[in-house]
PDB file of C-alpha atoms in Angstrom:
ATOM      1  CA  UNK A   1     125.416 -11.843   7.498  1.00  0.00           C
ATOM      2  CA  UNK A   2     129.307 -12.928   7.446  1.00  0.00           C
ATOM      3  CA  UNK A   3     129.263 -16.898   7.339  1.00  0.00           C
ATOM      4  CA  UNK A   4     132.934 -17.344   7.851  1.00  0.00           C
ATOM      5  CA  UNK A   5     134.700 -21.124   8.775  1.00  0.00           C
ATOM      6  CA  UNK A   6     133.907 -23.910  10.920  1.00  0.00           C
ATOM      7  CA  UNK A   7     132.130 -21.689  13.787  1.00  0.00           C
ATOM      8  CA  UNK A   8     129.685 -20.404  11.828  1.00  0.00           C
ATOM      9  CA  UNK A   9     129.517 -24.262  10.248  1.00  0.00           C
ATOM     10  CA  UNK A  10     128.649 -25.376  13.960  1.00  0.00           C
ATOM     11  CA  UNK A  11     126.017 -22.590  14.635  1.00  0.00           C
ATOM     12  CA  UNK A  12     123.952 -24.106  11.352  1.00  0.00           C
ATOM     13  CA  UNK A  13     120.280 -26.024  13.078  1.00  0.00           C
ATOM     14  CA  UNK A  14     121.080 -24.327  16.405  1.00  0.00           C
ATOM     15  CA  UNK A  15     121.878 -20.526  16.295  1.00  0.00           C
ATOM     16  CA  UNK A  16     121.941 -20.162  12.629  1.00  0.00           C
ATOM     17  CA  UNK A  17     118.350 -20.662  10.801  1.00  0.00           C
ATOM     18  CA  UNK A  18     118.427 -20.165   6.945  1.00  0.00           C
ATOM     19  CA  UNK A  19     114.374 -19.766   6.282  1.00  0.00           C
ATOM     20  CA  UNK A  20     113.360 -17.999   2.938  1.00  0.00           C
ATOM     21  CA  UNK A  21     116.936 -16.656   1.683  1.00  0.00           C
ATOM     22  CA  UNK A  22     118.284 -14.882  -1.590  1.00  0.00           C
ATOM     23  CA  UNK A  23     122.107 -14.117  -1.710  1.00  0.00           C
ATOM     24  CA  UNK A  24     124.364 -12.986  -4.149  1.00  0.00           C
ATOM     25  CA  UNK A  25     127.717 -14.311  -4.336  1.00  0.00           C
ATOM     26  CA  UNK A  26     130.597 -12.180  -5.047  1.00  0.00           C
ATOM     27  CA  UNK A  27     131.955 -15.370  -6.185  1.00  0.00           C
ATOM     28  CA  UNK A  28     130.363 -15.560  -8.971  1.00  0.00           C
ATOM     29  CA  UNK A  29     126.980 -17.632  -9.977  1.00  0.00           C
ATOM     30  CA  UNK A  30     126.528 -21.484  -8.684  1.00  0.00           C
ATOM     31  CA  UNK A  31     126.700 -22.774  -5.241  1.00  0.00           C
ATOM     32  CA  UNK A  32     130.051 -21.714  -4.048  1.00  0.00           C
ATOM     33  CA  UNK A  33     131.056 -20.134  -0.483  1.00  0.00           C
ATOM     34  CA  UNK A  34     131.942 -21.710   3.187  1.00  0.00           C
ATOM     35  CA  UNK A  35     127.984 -22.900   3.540  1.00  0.00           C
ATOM     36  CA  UNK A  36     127.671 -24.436   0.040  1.00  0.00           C
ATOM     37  CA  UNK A  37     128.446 -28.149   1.355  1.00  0.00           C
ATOM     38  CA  UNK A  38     127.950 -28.022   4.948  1.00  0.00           C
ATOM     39  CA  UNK A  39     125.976 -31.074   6.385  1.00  0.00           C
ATOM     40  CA  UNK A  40     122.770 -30.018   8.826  1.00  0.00           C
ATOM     41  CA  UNK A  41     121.309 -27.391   6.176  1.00  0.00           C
ATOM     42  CA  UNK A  42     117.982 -29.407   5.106  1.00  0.00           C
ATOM     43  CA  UNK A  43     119.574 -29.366   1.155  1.00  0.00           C
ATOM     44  CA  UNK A  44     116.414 -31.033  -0.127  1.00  0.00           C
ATOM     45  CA  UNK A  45     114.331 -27.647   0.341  1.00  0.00           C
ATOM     46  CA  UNK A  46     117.604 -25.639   0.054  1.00  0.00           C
ATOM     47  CA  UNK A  47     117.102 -24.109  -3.709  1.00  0.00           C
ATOM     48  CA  UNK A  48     119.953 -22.504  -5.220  1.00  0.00           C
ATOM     49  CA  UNK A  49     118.115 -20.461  -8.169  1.00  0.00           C
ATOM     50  CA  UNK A  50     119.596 -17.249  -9.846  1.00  0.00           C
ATOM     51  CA  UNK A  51     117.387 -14.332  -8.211  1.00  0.00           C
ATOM     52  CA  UNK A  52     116.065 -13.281 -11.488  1.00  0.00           C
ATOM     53  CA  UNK A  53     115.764  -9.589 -10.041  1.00  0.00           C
ATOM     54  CA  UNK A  54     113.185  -6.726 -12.497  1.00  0.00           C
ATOM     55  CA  UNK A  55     113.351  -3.167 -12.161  1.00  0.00           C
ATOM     56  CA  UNK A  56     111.632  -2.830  -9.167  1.00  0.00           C
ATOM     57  CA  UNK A  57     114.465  -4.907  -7.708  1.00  0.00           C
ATOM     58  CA  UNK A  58     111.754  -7.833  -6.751  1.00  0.00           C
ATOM     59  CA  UNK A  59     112.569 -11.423  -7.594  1.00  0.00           C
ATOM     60  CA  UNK A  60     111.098 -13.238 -10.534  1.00  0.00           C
ATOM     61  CA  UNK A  61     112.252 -16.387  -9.122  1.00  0.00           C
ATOM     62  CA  UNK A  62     109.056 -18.793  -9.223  1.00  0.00           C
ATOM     63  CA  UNK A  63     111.060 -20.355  -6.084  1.00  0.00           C
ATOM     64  CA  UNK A  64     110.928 -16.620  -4.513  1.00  0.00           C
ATOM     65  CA  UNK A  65     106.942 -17.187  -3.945  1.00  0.00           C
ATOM     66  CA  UNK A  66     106.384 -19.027  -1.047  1.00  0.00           C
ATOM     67  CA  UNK A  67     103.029 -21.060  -0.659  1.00  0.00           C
ATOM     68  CA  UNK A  68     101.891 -18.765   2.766  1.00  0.00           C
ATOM     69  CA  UNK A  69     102.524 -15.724   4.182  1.00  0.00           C
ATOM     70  CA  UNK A  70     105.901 -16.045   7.342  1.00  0.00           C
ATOM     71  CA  UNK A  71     104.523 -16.742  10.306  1.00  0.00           C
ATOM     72  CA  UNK A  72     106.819 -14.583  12.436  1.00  0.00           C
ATOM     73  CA  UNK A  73     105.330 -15.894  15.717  1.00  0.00           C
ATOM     74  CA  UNK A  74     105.665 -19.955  15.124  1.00  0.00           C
ATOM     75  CA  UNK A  75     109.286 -18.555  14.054  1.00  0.00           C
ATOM     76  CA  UNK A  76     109.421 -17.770  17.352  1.00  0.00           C
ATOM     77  CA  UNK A  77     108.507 -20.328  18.845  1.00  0.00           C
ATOM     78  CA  UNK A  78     110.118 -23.282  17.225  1.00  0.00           C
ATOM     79  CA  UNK A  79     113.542 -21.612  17.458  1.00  0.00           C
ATOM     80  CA  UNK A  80     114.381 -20.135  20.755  1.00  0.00           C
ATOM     81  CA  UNK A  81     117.149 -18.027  19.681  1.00  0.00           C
ATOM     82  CA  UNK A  82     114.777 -16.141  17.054  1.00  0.00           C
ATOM     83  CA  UNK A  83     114.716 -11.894  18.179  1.00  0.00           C
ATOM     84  CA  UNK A  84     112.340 -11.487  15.247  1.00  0.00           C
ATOM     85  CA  UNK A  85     109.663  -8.951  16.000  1.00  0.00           C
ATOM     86  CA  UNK A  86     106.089 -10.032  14.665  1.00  0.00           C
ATOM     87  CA  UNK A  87     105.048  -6.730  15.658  1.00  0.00           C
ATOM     88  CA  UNK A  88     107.309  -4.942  13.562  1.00  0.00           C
ATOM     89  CA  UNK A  89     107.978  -7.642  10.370  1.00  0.00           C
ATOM     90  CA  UNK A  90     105.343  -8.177   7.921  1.00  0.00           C
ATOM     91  CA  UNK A  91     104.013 -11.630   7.019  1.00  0.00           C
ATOM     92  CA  UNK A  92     104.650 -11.485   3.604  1.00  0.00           C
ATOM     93  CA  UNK A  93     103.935 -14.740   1.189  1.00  0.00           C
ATOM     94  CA  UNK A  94     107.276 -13.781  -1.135  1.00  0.00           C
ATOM     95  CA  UNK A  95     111.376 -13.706  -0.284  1.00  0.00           C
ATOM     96  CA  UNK A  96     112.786  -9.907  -0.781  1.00  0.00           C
ATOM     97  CA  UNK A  97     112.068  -6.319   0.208  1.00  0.00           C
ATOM     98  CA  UNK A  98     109.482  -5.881  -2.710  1.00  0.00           C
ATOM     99  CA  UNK A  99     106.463  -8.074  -3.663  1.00  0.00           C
ATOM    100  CA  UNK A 100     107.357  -9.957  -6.814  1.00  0.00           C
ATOM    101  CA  UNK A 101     103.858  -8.700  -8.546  1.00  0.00           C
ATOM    102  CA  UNK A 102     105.030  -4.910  -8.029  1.00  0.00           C
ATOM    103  CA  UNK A 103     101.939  -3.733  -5.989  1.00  0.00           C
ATOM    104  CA  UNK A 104     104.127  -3.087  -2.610  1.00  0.00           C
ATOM    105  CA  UNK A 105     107.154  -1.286  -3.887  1.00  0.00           C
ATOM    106  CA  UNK A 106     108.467  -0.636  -0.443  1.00  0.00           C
ATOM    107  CA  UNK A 107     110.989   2.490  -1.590  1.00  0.00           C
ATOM    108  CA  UNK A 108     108.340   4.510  -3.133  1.00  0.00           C
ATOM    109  CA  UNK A 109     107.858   7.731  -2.079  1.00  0.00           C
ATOM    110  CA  UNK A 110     111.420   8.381  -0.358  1.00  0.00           C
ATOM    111  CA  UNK A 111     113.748   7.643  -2.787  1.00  0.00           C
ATOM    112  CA  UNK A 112     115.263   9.794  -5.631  1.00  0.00           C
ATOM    113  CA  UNK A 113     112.725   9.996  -8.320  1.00  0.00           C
ATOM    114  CA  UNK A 114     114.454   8.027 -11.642  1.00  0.00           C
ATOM    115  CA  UNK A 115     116.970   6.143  -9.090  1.00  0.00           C
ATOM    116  CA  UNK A 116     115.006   2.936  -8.768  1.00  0.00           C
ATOM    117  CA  UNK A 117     112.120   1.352 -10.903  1.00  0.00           C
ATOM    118  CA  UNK A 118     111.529   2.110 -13.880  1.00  0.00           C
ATOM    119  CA  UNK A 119     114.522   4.702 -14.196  1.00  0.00           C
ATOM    120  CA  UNK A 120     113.242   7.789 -15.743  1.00  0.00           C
ATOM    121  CA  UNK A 121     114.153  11.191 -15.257  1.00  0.00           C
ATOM    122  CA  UNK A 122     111.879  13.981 -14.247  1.00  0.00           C
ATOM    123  CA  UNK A 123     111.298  17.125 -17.112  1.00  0.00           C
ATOM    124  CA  UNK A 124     113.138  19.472 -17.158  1.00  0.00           C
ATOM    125  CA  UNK A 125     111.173  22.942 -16.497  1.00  0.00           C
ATOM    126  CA  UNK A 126     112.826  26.166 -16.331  1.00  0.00           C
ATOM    127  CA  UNK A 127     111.785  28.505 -14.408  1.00  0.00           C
ATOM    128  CA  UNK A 128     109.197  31.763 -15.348  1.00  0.00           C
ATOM    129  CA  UNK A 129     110.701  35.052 -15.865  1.00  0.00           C
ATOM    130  CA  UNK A 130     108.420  37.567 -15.920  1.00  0.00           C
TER     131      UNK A 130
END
């Protein structure tokens, strides 16, 4: 998402929902950017928290565990502008791609063995000759 100026300032409570968010700031740490001050954002259950991210790239965050799984449907419904697909997105109780206990590493299986994770690279074995 590219949050730039006052028109993206106007969209915020109307076109522009922030619900269960992690960013990283090129910036720099603390709350910084064109959205860090803008009035509409509910700021009392806005938490800006450093992402805290392990090897399996999930957040450690204790603010990254949300209380109950998304509800993509009442999503949905209470903002009319929502295209998520409830079909398609999974209701999951945590913020980020991987589940912050490490049981649902979603990039297992297709990515480079060693790249992500724990990084470790595979033996070396040479082929038999004879």
């Amino acid at each position: 998402m590219n949050v730039d100026g006052s028109g993206s300032q106007a969209l915020v409570g109307e076109a522009l929902v922030l619900n269960n968010w992690i960013q990283d700031c090129a910036l720099g740490s603390g709350d910084q950017g064109t959205l860090a001050n803008v009035s509409g954002l509910d700021n009392g259950t806005i938490n800006a928290v450093a992402a805290q991210l392990d090897n399996n790239f999930a957040s450690q965050a204790p603010e990254a565990v949300l209380s109950s799984a998304i509800d993509w449907d009442a999503v949905n419904s209470a903002f009319s502008e929502s295209v998520a697909d409830a079909s398609y997105l999974d209701a999951t109780s945590y913020i980020g791609a991987v589940n912050p206990d490490g049981s649902d590493v979603w990039w297992a299986g297709w990515t480079v063995a060693g790249s992500v994770g724990n990084p470790t690279l595979p033996e070396a074995v040479l082929p038999n000759r004879n």
